[in-house]
PDB file of C-alpha atoms in Angstrom:
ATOM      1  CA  UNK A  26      -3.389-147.853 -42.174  1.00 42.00           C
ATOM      2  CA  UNK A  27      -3.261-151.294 -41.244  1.00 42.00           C
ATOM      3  CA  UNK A  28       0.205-151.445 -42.552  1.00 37.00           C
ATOM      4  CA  UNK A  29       1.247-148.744 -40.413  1.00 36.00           C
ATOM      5  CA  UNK A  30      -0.533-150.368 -37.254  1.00 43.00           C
ATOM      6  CA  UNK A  31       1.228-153.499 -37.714  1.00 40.00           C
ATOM      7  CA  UNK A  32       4.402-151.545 -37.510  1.00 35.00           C
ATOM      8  CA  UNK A  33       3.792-149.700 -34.599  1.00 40.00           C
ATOM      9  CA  UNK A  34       2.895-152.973 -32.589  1.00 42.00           C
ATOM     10  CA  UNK A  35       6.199-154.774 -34.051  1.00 37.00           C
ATOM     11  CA  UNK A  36       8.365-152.048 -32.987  1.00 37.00           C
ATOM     12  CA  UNK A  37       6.550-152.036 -29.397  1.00 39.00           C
ATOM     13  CA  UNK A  38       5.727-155.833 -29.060  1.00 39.00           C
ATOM     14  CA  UNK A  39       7.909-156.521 -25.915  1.00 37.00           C
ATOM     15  CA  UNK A  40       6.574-153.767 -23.782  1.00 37.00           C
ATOM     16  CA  UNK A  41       2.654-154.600 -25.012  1.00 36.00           C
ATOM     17  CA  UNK A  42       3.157-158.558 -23.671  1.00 36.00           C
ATOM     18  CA  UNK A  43       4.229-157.114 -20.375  1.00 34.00           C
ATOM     19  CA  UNK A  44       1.034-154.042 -19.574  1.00 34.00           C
ATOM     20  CA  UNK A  45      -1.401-155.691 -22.300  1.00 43.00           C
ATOM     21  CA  UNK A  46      -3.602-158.430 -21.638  1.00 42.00           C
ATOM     22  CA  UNK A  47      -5.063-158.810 -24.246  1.00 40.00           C
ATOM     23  CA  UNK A  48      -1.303-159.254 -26.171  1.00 40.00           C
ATOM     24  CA  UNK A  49      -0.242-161.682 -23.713  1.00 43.00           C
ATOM     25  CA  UNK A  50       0.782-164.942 -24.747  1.00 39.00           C
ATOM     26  CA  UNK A  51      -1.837-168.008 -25.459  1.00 36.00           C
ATOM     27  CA  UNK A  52      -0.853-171.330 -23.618  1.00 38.00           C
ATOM     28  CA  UNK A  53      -1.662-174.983 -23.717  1.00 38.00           C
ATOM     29  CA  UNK A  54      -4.937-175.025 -21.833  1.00 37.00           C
ATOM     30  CA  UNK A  55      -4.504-177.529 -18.420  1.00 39.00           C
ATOM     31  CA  UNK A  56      -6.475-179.445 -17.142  1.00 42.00           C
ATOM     32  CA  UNK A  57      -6.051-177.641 -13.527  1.00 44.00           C
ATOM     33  CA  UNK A  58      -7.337-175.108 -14.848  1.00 45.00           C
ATOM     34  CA  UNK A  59      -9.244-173.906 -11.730  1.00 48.00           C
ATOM     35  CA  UNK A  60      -6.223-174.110  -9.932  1.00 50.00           C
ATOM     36  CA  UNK A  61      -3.484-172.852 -12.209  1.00 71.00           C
ATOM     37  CA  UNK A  62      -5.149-169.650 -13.717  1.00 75.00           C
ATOM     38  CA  UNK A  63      -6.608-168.534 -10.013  1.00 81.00           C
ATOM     39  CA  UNK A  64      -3.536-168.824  -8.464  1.00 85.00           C
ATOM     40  CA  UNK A  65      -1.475-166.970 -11.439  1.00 85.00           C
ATOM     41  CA  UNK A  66      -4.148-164.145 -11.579  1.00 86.00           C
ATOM     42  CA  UNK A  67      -4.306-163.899  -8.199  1.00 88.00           C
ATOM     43  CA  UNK A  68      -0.494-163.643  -7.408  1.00 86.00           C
ATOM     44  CA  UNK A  69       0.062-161.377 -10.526  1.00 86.00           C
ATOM     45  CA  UNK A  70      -2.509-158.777  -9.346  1.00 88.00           C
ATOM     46  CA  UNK A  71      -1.488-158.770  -5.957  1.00 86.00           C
ATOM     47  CA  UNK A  72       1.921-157.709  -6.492  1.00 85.00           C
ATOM     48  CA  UNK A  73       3.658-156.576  -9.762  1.00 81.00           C
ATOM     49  CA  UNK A  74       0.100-157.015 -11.714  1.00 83.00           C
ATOM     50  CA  UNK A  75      -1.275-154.661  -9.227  1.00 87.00           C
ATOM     51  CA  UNK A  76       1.511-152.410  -9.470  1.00 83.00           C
ATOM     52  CA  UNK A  77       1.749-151.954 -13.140  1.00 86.00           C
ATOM     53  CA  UNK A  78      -2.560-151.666 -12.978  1.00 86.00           C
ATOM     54  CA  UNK A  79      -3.210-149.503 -10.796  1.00 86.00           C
ATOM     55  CA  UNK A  80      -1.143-146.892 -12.824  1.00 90.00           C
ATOM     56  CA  UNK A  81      -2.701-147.817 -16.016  1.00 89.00           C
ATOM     57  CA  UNK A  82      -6.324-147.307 -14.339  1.00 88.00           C
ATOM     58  CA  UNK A  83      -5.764-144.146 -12.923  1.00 88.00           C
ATOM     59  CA  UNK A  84      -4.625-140.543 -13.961  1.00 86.00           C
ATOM     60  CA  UNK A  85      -0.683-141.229 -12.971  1.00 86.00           C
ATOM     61  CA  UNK A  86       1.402-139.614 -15.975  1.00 87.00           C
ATOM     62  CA  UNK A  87       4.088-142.886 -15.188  1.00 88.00           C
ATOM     63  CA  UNK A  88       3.163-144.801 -17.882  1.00 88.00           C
ATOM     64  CA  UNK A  89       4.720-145.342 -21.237  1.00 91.00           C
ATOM     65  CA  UNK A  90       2.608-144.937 -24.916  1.00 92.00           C
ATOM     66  CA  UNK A  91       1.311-148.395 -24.545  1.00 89.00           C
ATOM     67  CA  UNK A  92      -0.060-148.370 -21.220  1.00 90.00           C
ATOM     68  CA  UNK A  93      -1.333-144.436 -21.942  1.00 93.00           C
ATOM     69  CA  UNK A  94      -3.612-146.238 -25.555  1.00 92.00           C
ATOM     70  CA  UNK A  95      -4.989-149.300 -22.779  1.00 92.00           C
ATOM     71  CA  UNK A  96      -6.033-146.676 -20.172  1.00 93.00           C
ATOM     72  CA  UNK A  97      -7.844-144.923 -23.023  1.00 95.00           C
ATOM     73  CA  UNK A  98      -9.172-148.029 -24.328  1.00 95.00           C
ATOM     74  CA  UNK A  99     -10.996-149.266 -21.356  1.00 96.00           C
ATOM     75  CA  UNK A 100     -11.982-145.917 -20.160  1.00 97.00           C
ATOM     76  CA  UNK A 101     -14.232-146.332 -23.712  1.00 98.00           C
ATOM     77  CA  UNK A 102     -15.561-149.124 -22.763  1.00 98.00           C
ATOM     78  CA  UNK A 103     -16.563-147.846 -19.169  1.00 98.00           C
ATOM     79  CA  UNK A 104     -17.919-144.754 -20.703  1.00 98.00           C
ATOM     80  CA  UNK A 105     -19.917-146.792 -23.058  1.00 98.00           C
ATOM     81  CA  UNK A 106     -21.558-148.497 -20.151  1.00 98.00           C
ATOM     82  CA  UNK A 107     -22.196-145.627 -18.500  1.00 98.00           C
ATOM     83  CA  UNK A 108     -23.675-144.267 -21.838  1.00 98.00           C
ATOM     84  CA  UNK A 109     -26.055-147.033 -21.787  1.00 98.00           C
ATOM     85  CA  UNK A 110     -27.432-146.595 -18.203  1.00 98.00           C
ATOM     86  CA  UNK A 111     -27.542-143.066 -18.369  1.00 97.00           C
ATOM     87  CA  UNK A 112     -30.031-143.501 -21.766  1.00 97.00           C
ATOM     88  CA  UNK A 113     -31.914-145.828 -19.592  1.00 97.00           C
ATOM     89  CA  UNK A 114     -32.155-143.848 -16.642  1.00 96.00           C
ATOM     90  CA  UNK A 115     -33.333-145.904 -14.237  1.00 95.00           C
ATOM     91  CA  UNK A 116     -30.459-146.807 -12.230  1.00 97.00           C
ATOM     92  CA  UNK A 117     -30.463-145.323  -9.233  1.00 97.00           C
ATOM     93  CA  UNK A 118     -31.565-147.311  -5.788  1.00 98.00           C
ATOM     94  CA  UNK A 119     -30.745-150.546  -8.289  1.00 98.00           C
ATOM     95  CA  UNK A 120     -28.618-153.234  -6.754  1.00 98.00           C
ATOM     96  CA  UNK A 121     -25.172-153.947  -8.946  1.00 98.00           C
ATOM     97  CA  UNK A 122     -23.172-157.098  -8.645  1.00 98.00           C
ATOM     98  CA  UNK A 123     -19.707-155.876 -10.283  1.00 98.00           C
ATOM     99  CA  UNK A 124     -17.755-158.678 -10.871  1.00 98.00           C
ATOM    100  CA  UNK A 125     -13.829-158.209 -11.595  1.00 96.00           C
ATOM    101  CA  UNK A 126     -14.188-154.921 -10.079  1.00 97.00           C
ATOM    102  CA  UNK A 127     -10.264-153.868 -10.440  1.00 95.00           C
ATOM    103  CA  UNK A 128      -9.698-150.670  -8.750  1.00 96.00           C
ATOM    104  CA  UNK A 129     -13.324-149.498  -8.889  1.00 97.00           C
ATOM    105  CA  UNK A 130     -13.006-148.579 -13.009  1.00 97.00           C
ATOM    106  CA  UNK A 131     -16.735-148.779 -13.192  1.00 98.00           C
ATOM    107  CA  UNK A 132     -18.580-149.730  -9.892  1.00 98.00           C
ATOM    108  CA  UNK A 133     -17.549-146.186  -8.657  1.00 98.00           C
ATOM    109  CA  UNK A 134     -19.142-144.141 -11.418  1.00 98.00           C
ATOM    110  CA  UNK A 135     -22.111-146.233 -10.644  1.00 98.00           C
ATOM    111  CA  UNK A 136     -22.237-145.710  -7.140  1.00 98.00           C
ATOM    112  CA  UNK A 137     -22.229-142.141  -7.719  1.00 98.00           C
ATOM    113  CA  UNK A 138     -25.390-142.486 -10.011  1.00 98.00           C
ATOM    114  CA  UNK A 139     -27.308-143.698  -7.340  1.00 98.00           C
ATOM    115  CA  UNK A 140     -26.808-147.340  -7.788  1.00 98.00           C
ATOM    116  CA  UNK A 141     -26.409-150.019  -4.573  1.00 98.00           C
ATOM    117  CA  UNK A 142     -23.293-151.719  -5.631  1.00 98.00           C
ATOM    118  CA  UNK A 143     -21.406-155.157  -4.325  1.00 98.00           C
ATOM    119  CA  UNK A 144     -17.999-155.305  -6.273  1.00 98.00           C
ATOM    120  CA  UNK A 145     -15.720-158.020  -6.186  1.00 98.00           C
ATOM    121  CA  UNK A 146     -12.108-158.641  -7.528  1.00 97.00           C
ATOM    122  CA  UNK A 147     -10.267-162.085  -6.919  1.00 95.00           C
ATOM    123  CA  UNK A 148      -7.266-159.387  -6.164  1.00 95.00           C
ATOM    124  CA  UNK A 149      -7.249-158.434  -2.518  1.00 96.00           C
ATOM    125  CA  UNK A 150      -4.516-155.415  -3.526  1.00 96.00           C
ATOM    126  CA  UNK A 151      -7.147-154.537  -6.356  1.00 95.00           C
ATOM    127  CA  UNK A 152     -10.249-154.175  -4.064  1.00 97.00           C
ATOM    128  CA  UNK A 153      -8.549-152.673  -1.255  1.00 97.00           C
ATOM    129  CA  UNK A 154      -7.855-149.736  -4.040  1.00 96.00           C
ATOM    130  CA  UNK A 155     -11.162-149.756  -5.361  1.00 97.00           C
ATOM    131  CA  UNK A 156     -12.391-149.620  -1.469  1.00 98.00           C
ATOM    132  CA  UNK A 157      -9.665-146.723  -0.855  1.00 97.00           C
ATOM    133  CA  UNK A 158     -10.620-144.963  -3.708  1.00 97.00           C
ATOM    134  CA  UNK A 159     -14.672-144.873  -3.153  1.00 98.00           C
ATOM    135  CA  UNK A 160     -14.306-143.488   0.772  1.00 97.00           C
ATOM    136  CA  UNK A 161     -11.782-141.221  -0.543  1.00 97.00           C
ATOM    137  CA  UNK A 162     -14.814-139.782  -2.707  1.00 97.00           C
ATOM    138  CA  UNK A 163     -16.903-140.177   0.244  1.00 98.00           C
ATOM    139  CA  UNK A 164     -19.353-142.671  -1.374  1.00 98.00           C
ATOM    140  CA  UNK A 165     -21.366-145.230   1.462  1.00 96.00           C
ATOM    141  CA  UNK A 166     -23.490-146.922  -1.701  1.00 98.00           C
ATOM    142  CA  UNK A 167     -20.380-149.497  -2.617  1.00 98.00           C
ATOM    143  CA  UNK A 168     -18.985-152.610  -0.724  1.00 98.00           C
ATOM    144  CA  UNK A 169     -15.652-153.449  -2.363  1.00 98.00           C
ATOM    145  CA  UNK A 170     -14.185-157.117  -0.803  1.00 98.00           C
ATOM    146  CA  UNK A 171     -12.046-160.006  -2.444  1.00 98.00           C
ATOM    147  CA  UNK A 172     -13.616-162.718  -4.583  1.00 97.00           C
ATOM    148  CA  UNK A 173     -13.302-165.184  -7.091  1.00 95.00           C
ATOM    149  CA  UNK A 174     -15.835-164.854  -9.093  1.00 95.00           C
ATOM    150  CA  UNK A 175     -17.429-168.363  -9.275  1.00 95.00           C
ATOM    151  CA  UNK A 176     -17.872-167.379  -5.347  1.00 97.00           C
ATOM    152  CA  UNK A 177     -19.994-164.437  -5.422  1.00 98.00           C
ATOM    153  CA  UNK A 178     -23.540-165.007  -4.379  1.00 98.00           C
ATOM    154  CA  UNK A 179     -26.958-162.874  -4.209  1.00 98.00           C
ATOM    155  CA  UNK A 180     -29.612-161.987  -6.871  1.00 98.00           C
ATOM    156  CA  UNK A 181     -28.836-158.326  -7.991  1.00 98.00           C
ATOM    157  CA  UNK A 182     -30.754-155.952 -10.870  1.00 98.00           C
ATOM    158  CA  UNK A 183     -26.975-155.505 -12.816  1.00 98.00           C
ATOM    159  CA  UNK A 184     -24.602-157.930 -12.791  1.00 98.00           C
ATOM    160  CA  UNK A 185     -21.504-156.250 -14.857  1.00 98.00           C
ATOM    161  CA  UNK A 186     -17.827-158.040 -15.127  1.00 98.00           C
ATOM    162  CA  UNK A 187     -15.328-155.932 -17.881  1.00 97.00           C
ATOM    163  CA  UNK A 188     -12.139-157.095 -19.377  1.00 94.00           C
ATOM    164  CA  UNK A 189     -12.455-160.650 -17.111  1.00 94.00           C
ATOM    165  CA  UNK A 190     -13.158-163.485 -19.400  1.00 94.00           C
ATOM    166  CA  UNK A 191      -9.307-162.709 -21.074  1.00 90.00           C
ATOM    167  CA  UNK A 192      -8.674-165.340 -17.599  1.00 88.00           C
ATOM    168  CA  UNK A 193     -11.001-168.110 -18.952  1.00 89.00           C
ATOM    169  CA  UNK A 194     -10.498-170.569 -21.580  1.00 88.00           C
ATOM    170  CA  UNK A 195     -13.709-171.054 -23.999  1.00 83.00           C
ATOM    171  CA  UNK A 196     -14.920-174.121 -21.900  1.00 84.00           C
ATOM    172  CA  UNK A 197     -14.742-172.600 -18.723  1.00 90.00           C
ATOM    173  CA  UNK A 198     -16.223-168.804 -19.846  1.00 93.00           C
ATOM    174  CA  UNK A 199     -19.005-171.074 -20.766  1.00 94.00           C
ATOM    175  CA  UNK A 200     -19.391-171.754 -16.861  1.00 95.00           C
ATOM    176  CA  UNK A 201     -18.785-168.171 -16.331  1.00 96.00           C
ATOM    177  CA  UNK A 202     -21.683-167.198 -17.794  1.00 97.00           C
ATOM    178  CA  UNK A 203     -24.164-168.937 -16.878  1.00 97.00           C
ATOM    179  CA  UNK A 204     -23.014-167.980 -13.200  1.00 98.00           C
ATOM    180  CA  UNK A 205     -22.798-164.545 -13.945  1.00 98.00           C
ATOM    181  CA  UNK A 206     -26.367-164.759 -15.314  1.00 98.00           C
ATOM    182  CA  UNK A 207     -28.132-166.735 -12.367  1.00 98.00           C
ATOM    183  CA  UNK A 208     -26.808-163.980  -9.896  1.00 98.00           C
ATOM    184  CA  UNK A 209     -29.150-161.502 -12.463  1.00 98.00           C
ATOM    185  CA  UNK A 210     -32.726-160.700 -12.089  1.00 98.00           C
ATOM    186  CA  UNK A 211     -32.944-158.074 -15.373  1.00 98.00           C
ATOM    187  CA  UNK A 212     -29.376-157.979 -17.527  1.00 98.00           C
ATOM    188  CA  UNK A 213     -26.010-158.983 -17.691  1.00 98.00           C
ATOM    189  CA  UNK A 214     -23.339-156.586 -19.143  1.00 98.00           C
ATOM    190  CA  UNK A 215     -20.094-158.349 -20.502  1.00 98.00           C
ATOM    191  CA  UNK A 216     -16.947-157.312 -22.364  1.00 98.00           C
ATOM    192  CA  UNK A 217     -14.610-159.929 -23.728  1.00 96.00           C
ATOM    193  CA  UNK A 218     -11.242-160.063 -26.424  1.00 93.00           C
ATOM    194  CA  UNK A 219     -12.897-161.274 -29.403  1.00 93.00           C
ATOM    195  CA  UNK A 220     -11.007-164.406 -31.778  1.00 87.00           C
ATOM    196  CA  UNK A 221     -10.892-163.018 -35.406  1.00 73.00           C
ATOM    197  CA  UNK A 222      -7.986-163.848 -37.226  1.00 56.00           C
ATOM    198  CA  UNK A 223      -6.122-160.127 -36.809  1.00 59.00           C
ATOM    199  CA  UNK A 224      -6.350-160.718 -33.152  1.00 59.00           C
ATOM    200  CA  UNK A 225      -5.383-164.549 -33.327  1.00 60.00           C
ATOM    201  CA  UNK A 226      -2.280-163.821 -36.164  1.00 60.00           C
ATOM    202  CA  UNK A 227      -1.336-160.503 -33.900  1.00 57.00           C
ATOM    203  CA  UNK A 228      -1.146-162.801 -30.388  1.00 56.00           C
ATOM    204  CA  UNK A 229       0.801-165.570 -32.716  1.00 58.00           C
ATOM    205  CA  UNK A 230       3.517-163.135 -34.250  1.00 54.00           C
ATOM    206  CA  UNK A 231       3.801-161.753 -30.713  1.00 55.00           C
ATOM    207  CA  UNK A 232       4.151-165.021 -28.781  1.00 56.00           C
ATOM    208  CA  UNK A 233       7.819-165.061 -30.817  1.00 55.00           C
ATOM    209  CA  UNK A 234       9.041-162.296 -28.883  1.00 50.00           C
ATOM    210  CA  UNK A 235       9.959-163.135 -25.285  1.00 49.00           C
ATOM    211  CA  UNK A 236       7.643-160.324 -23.088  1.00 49.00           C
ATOM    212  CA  UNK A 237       9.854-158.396 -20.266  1.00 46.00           C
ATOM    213  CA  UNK A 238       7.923-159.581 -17.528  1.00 48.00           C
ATOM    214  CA  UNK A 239       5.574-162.246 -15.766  1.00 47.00           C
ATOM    215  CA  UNK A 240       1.845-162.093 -17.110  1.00 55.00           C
ATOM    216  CA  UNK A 241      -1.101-164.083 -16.363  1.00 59.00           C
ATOM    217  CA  UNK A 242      -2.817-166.516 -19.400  1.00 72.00           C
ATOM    218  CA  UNK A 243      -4.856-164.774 -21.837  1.00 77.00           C
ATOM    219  CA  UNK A 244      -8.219-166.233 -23.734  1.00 88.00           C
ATOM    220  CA  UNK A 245      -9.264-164.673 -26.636  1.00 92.00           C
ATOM    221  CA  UNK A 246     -13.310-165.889 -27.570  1.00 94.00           C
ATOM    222  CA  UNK A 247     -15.543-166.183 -30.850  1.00 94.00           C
ATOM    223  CA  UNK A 248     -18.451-164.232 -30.670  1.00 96.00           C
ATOM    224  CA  UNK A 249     -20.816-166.759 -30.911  1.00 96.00           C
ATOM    225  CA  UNK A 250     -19.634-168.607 -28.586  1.00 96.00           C
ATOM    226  CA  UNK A 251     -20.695-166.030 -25.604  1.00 97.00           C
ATOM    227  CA  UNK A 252     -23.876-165.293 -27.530  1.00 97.00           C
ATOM    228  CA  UNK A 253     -24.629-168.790 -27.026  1.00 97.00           C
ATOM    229  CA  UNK A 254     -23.582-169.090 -23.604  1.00 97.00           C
ATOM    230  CA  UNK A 255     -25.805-165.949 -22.625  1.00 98.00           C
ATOM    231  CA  UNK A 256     -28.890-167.183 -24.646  1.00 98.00           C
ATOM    232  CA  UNK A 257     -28.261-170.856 -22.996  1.00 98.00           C
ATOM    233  CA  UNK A 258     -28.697-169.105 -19.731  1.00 98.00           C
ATOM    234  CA  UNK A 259     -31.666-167.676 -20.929  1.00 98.00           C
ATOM    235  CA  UNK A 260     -30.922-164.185 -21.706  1.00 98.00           C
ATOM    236  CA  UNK A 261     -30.909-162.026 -25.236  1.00 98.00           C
ATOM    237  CA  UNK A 262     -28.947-159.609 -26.377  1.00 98.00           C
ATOM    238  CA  UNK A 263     -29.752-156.042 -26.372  1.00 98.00           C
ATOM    239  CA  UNK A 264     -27.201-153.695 -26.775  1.00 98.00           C
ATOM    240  CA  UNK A 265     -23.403-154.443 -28.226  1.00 98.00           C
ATOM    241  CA  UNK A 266     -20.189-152.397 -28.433  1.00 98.00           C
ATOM    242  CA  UNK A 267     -17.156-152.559 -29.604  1.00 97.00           C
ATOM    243  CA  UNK A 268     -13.393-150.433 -28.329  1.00 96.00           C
ATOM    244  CA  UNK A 269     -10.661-150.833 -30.744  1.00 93.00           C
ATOM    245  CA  UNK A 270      -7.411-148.899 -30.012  1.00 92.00           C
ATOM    246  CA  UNK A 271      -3.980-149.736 -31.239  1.00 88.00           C
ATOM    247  CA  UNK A 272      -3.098-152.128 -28.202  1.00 85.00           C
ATOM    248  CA  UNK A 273      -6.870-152.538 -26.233  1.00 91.00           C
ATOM    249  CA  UNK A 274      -9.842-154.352 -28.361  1.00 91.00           C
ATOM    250  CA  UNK A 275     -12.882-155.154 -26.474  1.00 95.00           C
ATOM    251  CA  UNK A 276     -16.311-156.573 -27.325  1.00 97.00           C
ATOM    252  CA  UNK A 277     -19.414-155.405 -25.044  1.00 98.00           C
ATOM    253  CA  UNK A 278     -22.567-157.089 -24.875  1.00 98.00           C
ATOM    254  CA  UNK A 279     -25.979-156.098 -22.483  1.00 98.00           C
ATOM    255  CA  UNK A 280     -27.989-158.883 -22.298  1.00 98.00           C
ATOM    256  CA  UNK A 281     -31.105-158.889 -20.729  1.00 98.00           C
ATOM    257  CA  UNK A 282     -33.469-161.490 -19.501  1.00 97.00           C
ATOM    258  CA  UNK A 283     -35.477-163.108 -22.483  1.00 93.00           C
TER     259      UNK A 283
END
């Protein structure tokens, strides 16, 4: 099965570098870091990234077999979520701080639970969509604006940021955290690409075949390492996940305040 896997990816590998991002090429981390990986997330998701998104995160039928296994990827891990605070059921007239809000993947399903939500997205384009999208559905709960993420502020019951920290090197998801977690008064719910060695060897074999089009940096992150970062900033956790497609792998953690 793996065998077969490993073929399907080789025969595909240009066309996942370009829509995948958790296949996109690892670089020498700089120094600039703060600088160089805004501004190249930024400008990539507020033109062709946003583009080549937005059809990916929707129900458009113009995407191609790659794009079609990372929609159904991350819908799993949004459904997962939702799982989880459904079980719970205790989420409506809760504030949520939605972090890396895309086009609304998540903080709209919420908002239609019940839940106050304040999404962000370092994306203007990407917001904008996510704000389009949740009037469109007539839904007054959600404010959708544009944000890095070391920017947002407030003290909210959620704080929830999926498929982000493939923008941050180790060092600086660190940072991320521990941000993430002081804008929390109860959990923190956090998805990441996880570093085993498939993952690492797949990224290597793939970084020999030039990718079609511009991409943004991509981080991939041992588990331990965010454990430790979350239980550094004083939370455990409580719940984990994990979405494995052909082309879309994602590790979800709840953590809640020890």
């Amino acid at each position: 099965k793996e065998a077969m896997r490993f073929l399907a990816i080789f025969a595909l590998l240009g066309l996942v570098r370009a829509f995948n991002p958790a296949a996109m090429p690892l670089r020498r981390v700089s120094a600039r870091f703060a600088v160089d990986d805004k501004t190249e997330v930024r400008e990539y998701f507020n033109t062709e990234g946003f583009n080549r998104w937005n059809k990916i995160y929707s129900e458009s039928d113009e995407v191609n077999t790659v794009q079609l296994d990372i929609r159904t990827g991350h819908d799993q891990t949004i459904q997962k979520i939702i799982n989880w605070i459904k079980a719970d059921g205790d989420i409506e007239g809760k504030s949520v701080c939605d972090c890396g809000c895309g086009v609304g993947s998540l903080a709209i399903p919420l908002a239609k639970m019940g839940a106050d939500i304040s999404a962000s997205d370092i994306s203007d384009a990407m917001s904008t969509e996510a704000d389009r999208r949740a009037k469109e559905m007539g839904i007054s709960n959600a404010k959708f604006y544009t944000s890095d993420l070391e920017s947002v502020t407030g003290n909210y019951d959620t704080v929830t940021c999926v498929d982000v920290a493939i923008h941050y090197p180790t060092e600086q998801m660190t940072g991320m955290i521990k941000h993430l977690c002081g804008l929390s008064d109860r959990r923190v719910i956090f998805s990441f690409a996880p570093k085993t060695w498939w993952f690492v060897g797949l990224k290597k074999f793939g970084e020999l075949f030039p990718g079609p089009s511009k991409t943004t940096r991509a981080y991939l992150h041992q588990e331990e390492d965010v454990r430790k970062a979350l239980e550094d900033a004083g939370f455990k956790i409580a719940r984990e996940e994990f979405t494995g497609t052909n082309f879309y792998f994602s590790k979800l953690f709840e953590a809640v305040k020890a």
